[in-house]
Short mmCIF file of C-alpha atoms and ligand atoms in Angstrom, two decimals:
data_model
loop_
_atom_site.label_atom_id
_atom_site.label_comp_id
_atom_site.label_asym_id
_atom_site.label_seq_id
_atom_site.Cartn_x
_atom_site.Cartn_y
_atom_site.Cartn_z
CA MET H 209 70.09 -54.30 58.34
CA LEU H 210 72.16 -56.41 56.02
CA ILE H 211 69.76 -56.60 53.11
CA GLU H 212 67.14 -53.92 52.78
CA ALA H 213 64.56 -53.35 50.04
CA ARG H 214 62.33 -50.31 49.88
CA GLY H 215 59.79 -50.22 47.09
CA VAL H 216 61.98 -52.41 44.87
CA HIS H 217 60.11 -53.42 41.74
CA LYS H 218 60.86 -54.95 38.35
CA THR H 219 59.31 -54.75 34.92
CA TYR H 220 61.08 -56.55 32.07
CA ARG H 221 60.98 -54.79 28.74
CA THR H 222 60.73 -57.35 25.95
CA GLN H 223 59.98 -57.23 22.22
CA ASP H 224 56.41 -58.18 23.04
CA GLY H 225 56.04 -55.35 25.53
CA GLU H 226 56.46 -54.90 29.23
CA VAL H 227 56.23 -57.75 31.71
CA GLU H 228 55.48 -56.53 35.20
CA THR H 229 57.27 -59.13 37.28
CA LEU H 230 57.64 -57.76 40.78
CA LYS H 231 55.38 -55.31 42.57
CA PRO H 232 57.17 -52.96 44.95
CA LEU H 233 58.77 -55.03 47.72
CA ASP H 234 59.70 -53.89 51.22
CA PHE H 235 61.74 -56.08 53.50
CA ALA H 236 64.77 -56.04 55.75
CA ILE H 237 67.00 -58.99 56.62
CA ARG H 238 69.33 -58.67 59.57
CA ALA H 239 72.88 -59.96 59.75
CA GLY H 240 72.99 -63.64 60.61
CA GLU H 241 69.38 -64.26 59.68
CA PHE H 242 68.23 -67.19 57.55
CA VAL H 243 65.37 -66.17 55.29
CA SER H 244 63.62 -68.31 52.68
CA VAL H 245 61.37 -67.20 49.87
CA VAL H 246 58.63 -69.50 48.58
CA GLY H 247 56.24 -68.75 45.76
CA PRO H 248 54.73 -70.11 42.57
CA SER H 249 56.88 -70.66 39.50
CA GLY H 250 57.35 -67.44 37.53
CA CYS H 251 56.47 -65.11 40.40
CA GLY H 252 59.84 -63.38 40.26
CA LYS H 253 61.95 -65.21 42.87
CA SER H 254 65.03 -65.55 40.66
CA THR H 255 64.56 -61.98 39.51
CA LEU H 256 64.60 -60.86 43.13
CA MET H 257 67.76 -62.80 43.84
CA LYS H 258 69.57 -61.46 40.80
CA MET H 259 68.69 -57.93 41.85
CA VAL H 260 70.02 -58.50 45.39
CA ALA H 261 73.22 -59.90 43.85
CA GLY H 262 73.45 -56.83 41.63
CA LEU H 263 73.32 -58.97 38.48
CA LEU H 264 70.13 -57.31 37.29
CA PRO H 265 69.02 -53.71 37.81
CA ALA H 266 65.77 -53.00 39.62
CA SER H 267 63.24 -50.88 37.73
CA GLY H 268 62.90 -48.68 40.79
CA GLY H 269 63.12 -48.48 44.56
CA GLU H 270 66.11 -48.76 46.86
CA LEU H 271 68.04 -51.92 47.48
CA SER H 272 70.97 -51.97 49.86
CA LEU H 273 73.48 -54.49 51.11
CA SER H 274 75.37 -53.74 54.34
CA GLY H 275 74.10 -50.19 54.16
CA ARG H 276 75.38 -49.60 50.64
CA SER H 277 73.16 -49.14 47.66
CA VAL H 278 73.32 -52.09 45.24
CA ARG H 279 74.56 -50.86 41.88
CA GLY H 280 76.21 -53.57 39.84
CA PRO H 281 77.53 -57.01 40.81
CA GLN H 282 78.25 -57.46 44.51
CA THR H 283 81.61 -58.92 45.46
CA ASN H 284 80.80 -59.75 49.09
CA VAL H 285 78.12 -62.35 48.36
CA GLY H 286 78.26 -66.04 47.53
CA ILE H 287 75.80 -67.25 44.94
CA VAL H 288 74.53 -70.78 44.40
CA PHE H 289 72.25 -71.54 41.48
CA GLN H 290 69.82 -74.39 40.95
CA ASN H 291 72.28 -76.46 38.97
CA ALA H 292 75.75 -76.85 40.39
CA LEU H 293 77.26 -75.24 37.27
CA LEU H 294 80.62 -76.92 37.74
CA LEU H 295 83.15 -76.90 34.92
CA PRO H 296 83.35 -80.53 33.75
CA TRP H 297 86.99 -80.33 32.73
CA ARG H 298 88.17 -79.10 36.13
CA ARG H 299 88.73 -81.24 39.18
CA VAL H 300 86.71 -80.63 42.37
CA ILE H 301 89.41 -78.54 44.00
CA ASP H 302 89.95 -76.49 40.83
CA ASN H 303 86.22 -75.85 40.52
CA ILE H 304 86.27 -74.44 44.05
CA LEU H 305 89.42 -72.43 43.31
CA LEU H 306 87.77 -70.85 40.28
CA GLN H 307 86.35 -68.35 42.75
CA ALA H 308 89.88 -67.39 43.82
CA GLU H 309 91.07 -67.07 40.24
CA ILE H 310 88.18 -64.82 39.26
CA ARG H 311 88.79 -62.60 42.28
CA GLY H 312 92.58 -62.63 42.08
CA MET H 313 92.87 -63.99 45.62
CA PRO H 314 96.34 -65.12 46.78
CA MET H 315 96.43 -68.74 45.64
CA ALA H 316 98.34 -70.38 48.50
CA ALA H 317 95.88 -69.10 51.10
CA ALA H 318 92.93 -69.93 48.84
CA ARG H 319 94.17 -73.51 48.45
CA GLU H 320 94.42 -73.90 52.19
CA ARG H 321 90.93 -72.55 52.70
CA ALA H 322 89.53 -74.73 49.89
CA GLN H 323 90.97 -77.79 51.59
CA GLN H 324 89.42 -76.80 54.93
CA LEU H 325 86.05 -76.41 53.24
CA VAL H 326 86.39 -79.76 51.48
CA ASP H 327 87.09 -81.43 54.82
CA MET H 328 84.20 -79.65 56.49
CA ALA H 329 81.76 -80.76 53.79
CA GLY H 330 82.84 -84.40 53.98
CA LEU H 331 84.44 -84.35 50.54
CA ALA H 332 87.98 -85.24 51.63
CA GLY H 333 89.42 -87.74 49.19
CA PHE H 334 87.37 -86.36 46.29
CA GLU H 335 89.49 -83.25 45.59
CA LYS H 336 91.05 -84.71 42.47
CA LYS H 337 87.84 -86.17 41.05
CA TYR H 338 85.97 -84.62 38.15
CA PRO H 339 82.37 -83.46 38.63
CA TRP H 340 80.97 -86.40 36.62
CA GLN H 341 82.58 -88.77 39.12
CA LEU H 342 80.46 -87.33 41.94
CA SER H 343 76.82 -87.78 42.91
CA GLY H 344 74.41 -84.88 42.41
CA GLY H 345 74.49 -84.06 46.11
CA MET H 346 78.28 -83.97 46.14
CA GLN H 347 78.35 -81.71 43.09
CA GLN H 348 75.97 -79.36 44.81
CA ARG H 349 78.21 -79.33 47.89
CA VAL H 350 81.14 -78.37 45.67
CA ALA H 351 79.09 -75.48 44.25
CA ILE H 352 78.30 -74.33 47.79
CA LEU H 353 81.95 -74.53 48.79
CA ARG H 354 82.88 -72.45 45.76
CA ALA H 355 80.37 -69.84 46.95
CA LEU H 356 81.94 -69.92 50.43
CA LEU H 357 85.60 -69.74 49.39
CA HIS H 358 85.97 -65.98 49.71
CA ASP H 359 84.11 -66.09 53.04
CA PRO H 360 81.23 -63.84 51.99
CA PRO H 361 78.95 -62.64 54.79
CA VAL H 362 75.92 -63.27 52.58
CA LEU H 363 74.86 -66.44 50.77
CA LEU H 364 72.24 -66.16 48.04
CA MET H 365 70.83 -69.52 46.98
CA ASP H 366 68.33 -70.01 44.18
CA GLU H 367 66.66 -73.43 44.47
CA PRO H 368 70.04 -75.05 45.10
CA PHE H 369 68.64 -78.48 45.94
CA GLY H 370 65.88 -78.66 43.34
CA ALA H 371 67.52 -81.40 41.31
CA LEU H 372 68.30 -83.69 44.25
CA ASP H 373 66.41 -86.73 45.45
CA ALA H 374 64.53 -86.34 48.73
CA MET H 375 67.06 -88.07 50.95
CA THR H 376 70.08 -86.24 49.56
CA ARG H 377 68.13 -83.05 49.88
CA GLU H 378 67.53 -83.64 53.58
CA LYS H 379 71.22 -84.29 54.09
CA MET H 380 72.03 -81.06 52.27
CA ASN H 381 69.53 -79.21 54.46
CA LEU H 382 71.34 -80.44 57.57
CA GLU H 383 74.67 -79.53 56.03
CA LEU H 384 73.47 -76.04 55.15
CA GLN H 385 72.12 -75.54 58.67
CA ARG H 386 75.50 -76.59 60.04
CA ILE H 387 77.45 -74.24 57.75
CA TRP H 388 75.11 -71.38 58.54
CA MET H 389 75.33 -71.94 62.32
CA ALA H 390 79.10 -72.40 62.29
CA ALA H 391 79.98 -69.58 59.95
CA GLY H 392 77.43 -66.96 61.03
CA LYS H 393 76.31 -66.18 57.50
CA THR H 394 73.21 -64.37 56.38
CA VAL H 395 71.31 -66.61 53.98
CA LEU H 396 68.61 -65.80 51.46
CA LEU H 397 67.29 -69.10 50.11
CA ILE H 398 64.78 -69.48 47.33
CA THR H 399 62.98 -72.79 47.37
CA HIS H 400 59.74 -74.38 46.21
CA SER H 401 59.81 -76.77 49.15
CA ILE H 402 57.72 -75.60 52.09
CA PRO H 403 59.26 -78.16 54.49
CA GLU H 404 62.76 -77.08 53.45
CA ALA H 405 61.89 -73.43 54.03
CA ILE H 406 60.43 -74.12 57.48
CA PHE H 407 63.21 -76.47 58.51
CA LEU H 408 66.00 -74.02 57.71
CA SER H 409 64.63 -70.55 58.24
CA ASP H 410 64.19 -67.90 60.86
CA ARG H 411 61.60 -66.32 58.60
CA VAL H 412 59.79 -67.39 55.44
CA PHE H 413 58.53 -64.88 52.88
CA VAL H 414 55.53 -66.11 50.89
CA MET H 415 55.12 -64.59 47.45
CA THR H 416 52.06 -64.34 45.21
CA GLU H 417 51.78 -65.18 41.53
CA ARG H 418 53.35 -62.75 39.07
CA PRO H 419 53.48 -59.86 39.43
CA GLY H 420 55.00 -61.10 42.66
CA ARG H 421 54.70 -59.40 45.99
CA ILE H 422 55.29 -60.59 49.53
CA ASP H 423 51.94 -61.90 50.70
CA ALA H 424 52.99 -62.99 54.19
CA VAL H 425 56.01 -63.37 56.42
CA TYR H 426 56.20 -66.28 58.85
CA ASP H 427 58.41 -66.38 61.93
CA ILE H 428 59.70 -69.90 62.40
CA ASP H 429 60.09 -70.22 66.14
CA LEU H 430 61.35 -73.81 66.22
CA PRO H 431 64.36 -74.25 68.53
CA ARG H 432 67.85 -74.72 67.06
CA PRO H 433 69.78 -76.67 66.13
CA ARG H 434 66.99 -78.54 64.35
CA SER H 435 67.12 -82.23 63.62
CA LEU H 436 65.04 -83.82 60.87
CA ASP H 437 62.73 -85.13 63.61
CA VAL H 438 61.32 -81.63 64.00
CA MET H 439 59.49 -82.21 60.72
CA GLY H 440 57.23 -84.65 62.54
CA SER H 441 56.24 -82.18 65.23
CA GLU H 442 52.82 -80.62 65.65
CA ARG H 443 54.26 -77.12 65.39
CA PHE H 444 56.01 -77.94 62.11
CA ALA H 445 52.82 -79.39 60.65
CA ALA H 446 50.85 -76.31 61.69
CA LEU H 447 53.38 -74.00 60.05
CA ALA H 448 53.37 -76.09 56.88
CA ARG H 449 49.58 -75.97 56.79
CA SER H 450 49.56 -72.19 57.16
CA LEU H 451 52.14 -71.72 54.42
CA ARG H 452 50.38 -74.12 52.07
CA SER H 453 47.08 -72.33 52.52
CA HIS H 454 48.49 -69.45 50.46
CA PHE H 455 48.71 -71.70 47.44
CA PHE H 456 45.49 -73.69 47.69
CA ALA H 457 43.40 -71.16 45.82
CA LYS H 458 45.67 -71.17 42.77
CA GLY H 459 46.84 -74.78 42.78
CA SER H 460 49.99 -75.96 44.45
CA LEU H 461 53.56 -74.75 44.25
CA ASP H 462 55.11 -75.66 40.97
CA ALA H 463 58.08 -77.97 41.36
CA HIS H 464 59.73 -77.13 38.05
P1 LIG D 702 60.75 -67.56 39.39
O1 LIG D 702 62.20 -67.65 39.73
O2 LIG D 702 59.89 -67.19 40.55
O3 LIG D 702 60.24 -68.80 38.73
P2 LIG D 702 61.62 -65.54 37.49
O4 LIG D 702 62.17 -64.45 38.30
O5 LIG D 702 62.59 -66.44 36.81
O6 LIG D 702 60.56 -66.36 38.34
O7 LIG D 702 60.70 -64.93 36.35
C1 LIG D 702 59.58 -64.13 36.68
C2 LIG D 702 58.86 -63.70 35.43
O8 LIG D 702 59.67 -62.81 34.69
C3 LIG D 702 58.50 -64.83 34.49
O9 LIG D 702 57.21 -64.60 34.00
C4 LIG D 702 59.53 -64.76 33.42
O10 LIG D 702 59.00 -65.18 32.19
C5 LIG D 702 59.85 -63.28 33.38
N1 LIG D 702 61.26 -63.07 33.00
C6 LIG D 702 62.33 -63.56 33.66
N2 LIG D 702 63.47 -63.16 33.07
C7 LIG D 702 63.11 -62.39 32.01
C8 LIG D 702 63.81 -61.69 30.99
N3 LIG D 702 65.15 -61.68 30.96
N4 LIG D 702 63.09 -61.01 30.07
C9 LIG D 702 61.75 -61.01 30.11
N5 LIG D 702 61.02 -61.65 31.04
C10 LIG D 702 61.67 -62.34 31.98
MG1 LIG D 703 63.55 -69.18 39.53
#
């Protein structure tokens, strides 16, 4: 298993006392799998992702990546946050190459790879632009490319398309599916969009309100590659209904 959690839980210790955020979680994600996590705002999704990335210690349990226990920041993952987090004073290509600089990768090879990624993502011609000269969707693509530069086997994405308009978001979903299918990555995607989760995933984990735990796991057996048309299918609608039913009792998913 590529990502494995056994009894992983989290309680934040704050000045006002302890905040139990995640109940013990058990799950295993195999290499090449695309898994999404949906759940209400504040249920601990970002906390979970930071723990998998090794950016935040678990309060207990065992978390492993490629068979190795996660202790401290992981170098073999790519991370994409909700906002693109590009450096405004650096050009597109230099934002992508930041990854290489931080890791001390050989620059000539990194440049070549960055250019390949730019071409793949349809950003050719924009290498020398600054982030503010790009649309939100393009900025987000740059952030994804930066996460892919060192060719990590695992991509961790925390609501990466939250700030995008619906149409750009659908394009990004297609793009992400393409990258995932072409590059054979394992993806853990956090999203508050049920259609996005169903469209992209092999499996969807549904979490409860804080303290979060995994309430259900759905196998998404839609054939691949998936076109946006699949969203109109009976099977897709049935899956969406089932997933939504988890949130009816407590109101809908928060789109913060
Ligand atoms: P989500 O990503 O699902 O919205 P988070 O993982 O960001 O949820 O947060 C889960 C809960 O943990 C929230 O109630 C939040 O207030 C709390 N929390 C998150 N980070 C911290 C922190 N550094 N210190 C204390 N509490 C935190
Ligand atoms: Mg979050």
